[in-house]
Amino acid sequence: MEIEERKYPLPPAPDWLPDMAQLEYVRVGEILTETLTALDVGCLCDYCTAWADFAALTEEIKATSAPAVLKSERGGFYMNPLHAGQTTAAGRMQKASERLGLDPRARKRIGIDDGWRFLTDEEINAQIPDL
């Protein structure tokens, strides 16, 4: 079996990307082999950095059982900075993923037909067993 050469070879992940982001760069880059070009490296780096930030913050929240809301010395409440950072990273990841076509709606919007579609109500109902 011959391995097909990429139409647009993915440049190596930049050295300045964190290790976790470099792994995601390769993973996503290989999935998007037919759609990415060298012009997309910046956007892919945005996504991968946000993904790495989200993963690291999620791991820290899990390891420390950090609550989402903290109480100040004066009695007021504020969002835990770990959760705030996680929310920010998720937003960055979502924006970059839309630009890269990483979700079904974004792929449809940018004209990539991967065969994915939403099920109709009838199709959904047909899959639900009668109780």
Tab-separated table of C-alpha atoms in Angstrom:
chain	number	residue	atom	x	y	z
A	1	MET	CA	0.000	0.000	0.000
A	2	GLU	CA	1.372	3.379	-0.984
A	3	ILE	CA	1.016	6.288	1.376
A	4	GLU	CA	-0.430	9.279	-0.382
A	5	GLU	CA	1.643	12.426	-0.120
A	6	ARG	CA	-0.067	15.397	1.503
A	7	LYS	CA	-1.289	18.028	-0.907
A	8	TYR	CA	0.054	20.731	1.424
A	9	PRO	CA	2.652	19.305	3.841
A	10	LEU	CA	2.058	20.452	7.405
A	11	PRO	CA	5.006	22.518	8.621
A	12	PRO	CA	6.555	21.262	11.872
A	13	ALA	CA	5.021	22.600	15.074
A	14	PRO	CA	6.805	25.777	16.189
A	15	ASP	CA	9.352	25.203	18.977
A	16	TRP	CA	7.735	27.883	21.110
A	17	LEU	CA	4.496	25.917	21.439
A	18	PRO	CA	4.150	24.148	24.812
A	19	ASP	CA	4.657	20.370	24.617
A	20	MET	CA	0.953	19.597	25.008
A	21	ALA	CA	0.111	22.118	22.270
A	22	GLN	CA	2.702	20.527	19.953
A	23	LEU	CA	1.025	17.133	20.390
A	24	GLU	CA	-2.355	18.659	19.548
A	25	TYR	CA	-0.806	20.448	16.554
A	26	VAL	CA	0.275	17.107	15.081
A	27	ARG	CA	-3.016	15.385	15.951
A	28	VAL	CA	-5.259	18.066	14.429
A	29	GLY	CA	-2.873	18.725	11.556
A	30	GLU	CA	-3.058	15.079	10.519
A	31	ILE	CA	-6.863	15.055	10.726
A	32	LEU	CA	-7.115	18.205	8.604
A	33	THR	CA	-4.545	16.992	6.093
A	34	GLU	CA	-6.638	17.983	3.059
A	35	THR	CA	-7.735	21.408	4.253
A	36	LEU	CA	-4.766	23.011	6.033
A	37	THR	CA	-2.120	25.026	4.256
A	38	ALA	CA	0.941	26.876	5.518
A	39	LEU	CA	-1.295	29.946	5.831
A	40	ASP	CA	-3.282	28.186	8.570
A	41	VAL	CA	-0.368	27.592	10.950
A	42	GLY	CA	-1.141	30.684	13.043
A	43	CYS	CA	-4.755	29.680	13.511
A	44	LEU	CA	-3.762	26.091	14.289
A	45	CYS	CA	-1.270	27.395	16.873
A	46	ASP	CA	-4.029	29.542	18.430
A	47	TYR	CA	-6.260	26.480	18.744
A	48	CYS	CA	-3.505	24.223	20.090
A	49	THR	CA	-2.291	26.753	22.659
A	50	ALA	CA	-5.850	27.298	23.894
A	51	TRP	CA	-6.364	23.525	24.008
A	52	ALA	CA	-3.176	23.057	26.050
A	53	ASP	CA	-4.181	25.881	28.419
A	54	PHE	CA	-7.664	24.388	28.829
A	55	ALA	CA	-6.240	20.915	29.494
A	56	ALA	CA	-3.675	22.162	32.035
A	57	LEU	CA	-6.241	24.260	33.904
A	58	THR	CA	-8.743	21.397	33.893
A	59	GLU	CA	-6.090	19.064	35.326
A	60	GLU	CA	-5.250	21.588	38.063
A	61	ILE	CA	-8.929	22.119	38.918
A	62	LYS	CA	-9.409	18.361	39.132
A	63	ALA	CA	-6.241	17.780	41.190
A	64	THR	CA	-7.086	20.504	43.701
A	65	SER	CA	-10.892	20.059	43.690
A	66	ALA	CA	-10.993	23.818	43.186
A	67	PRO	CA	-14.487	25.284	43.604
A	68	ALA	CA	-15.782	27.518	40.819
A	69	VAL	CA	-16.742	30.319	43.207
A	70	LEU	CA	-14.682	31.622	46.126
A	71	LYS	CA	-15.655	33.850	49.037
A	72	SER	CA	-13.577	36.954	49.695
A	73	GLU	CA	-12.438	38.132	53.131
A	74	ARG	CA	-15.152	40.801	52.958
A	75	GLY	CA	-17.866	38.236	52.303
A	76	GLY	CA	-18.314	38.791	48.587
A	77	PHE	CA	-18.067	36.062	45.994
A	78	TYR	CA	-15.796	35.867	42.987
A	79	MET	CA	-14.898	33.340	40.322
A	80	ASN	CA	-11.913	31.147	41.061
A	81	PRO	CA	-9.054	32.305	38.784
A	82	LEU	CA	-8.497	28.699	37.657
A	83	HIS	CA	-12.085	28.454	36.461
A	84	ALA	CA	-11.914	31.925	34.896
A	85	GLY	CA	-8.795	30.902	32.966
A	86	GLN	CA	-10.446	27.648	31.920
A	87	THR	CA	-13.482	29.544	30.617
A	88	THR	CA	-11.249	31.964	28.706
A	89	ALA	CA	-9.241	29.096	27.196
A	90	ALA	CA	-12.470	27.333	26.167
A	91	GLY	CA	-13.630	30.506	24.396
A	92	ARG	CA	-10.321	30.873	22.575
A	93	MET	CA	-10.417	27.214	21.600
A	94	GLN	CA	-13.973	27.517	20.294
A	95	LYS	CA	-13.185	30.573	18.151
A	96	ALA	CA	-10.103	28.970	16.624
A	97	SER	CA	-11.903	25.651	16.089
A	98	GLU	CA	-14.633	27.447	14.139
A	99	ARG	CA	-12.016	29.045	11.879
A	100	LEU	CA	-10.392	25.652	11.304
A	101	GLY	CA	-13.672	23.848	10.662
A	102	LEU	CA	-13.379	21.544	13.675
A	103	ASP	CA	-17.105	21.237	14.302
A	104	PRO	CA	-19.918	20.165	11.954
A	105	ARG	CA	-21.496	23.598	11.607
A	106	ALA	CA	-18.174	25.270	10.870
A	107	ARG	CA	-17.345	22.639	8.254
A	108	LYS	CA	-20.679	23.245	6.569
A	109	ARG	CA	-20.175	27.025	6.698
A	110	ILE	CA	-16.756	26.817	5.053
A	111	GLY	CA	-17.953	24.287	2.484
A	112	ILE	CA	-16.429	21.026	3.720
A	113	ASP	CA	-18.821	18.113	3.272
A	114	ASP	CA	-17.710	15.301	5.557
A	115	GLY	CA	-20.960	13.394	5.258
A	116	TRP	CA	-22.041	14.531	8.706
A	117	ARG	CA	-25.555	15.872	9.168
A	118	PHE	CA	-28.082	16.548	11.898
A	119	LEU	CA	-30.726	13.862	12.377
A	120	THR	CA	-34.346	14.791	11.748
A	121	ASP	CA	-36.872	14.565	14.596
A	122	GLU	CA	-38.309	11.472	12.931
A	123	GLU	CA	-34.904	9.770	12.834
A	124	ILE	CA	-34.261	10.612	16.476
A	125	ASN	CA	-37.690	9.378	17.560
A	126	ALA	CA	-37.203	6.135	15.623
A	127	GLN	CA	-34.110	5.417	17.750
A	128	ILE	CA	-35.901	5.923	21.083
A	129	PRO	CA	-37.417	2.702	22.421
A	130	ASP	CA	-41.083	2.699	23.381
A	131	LEU	CA	-41.508	2.641	27.144
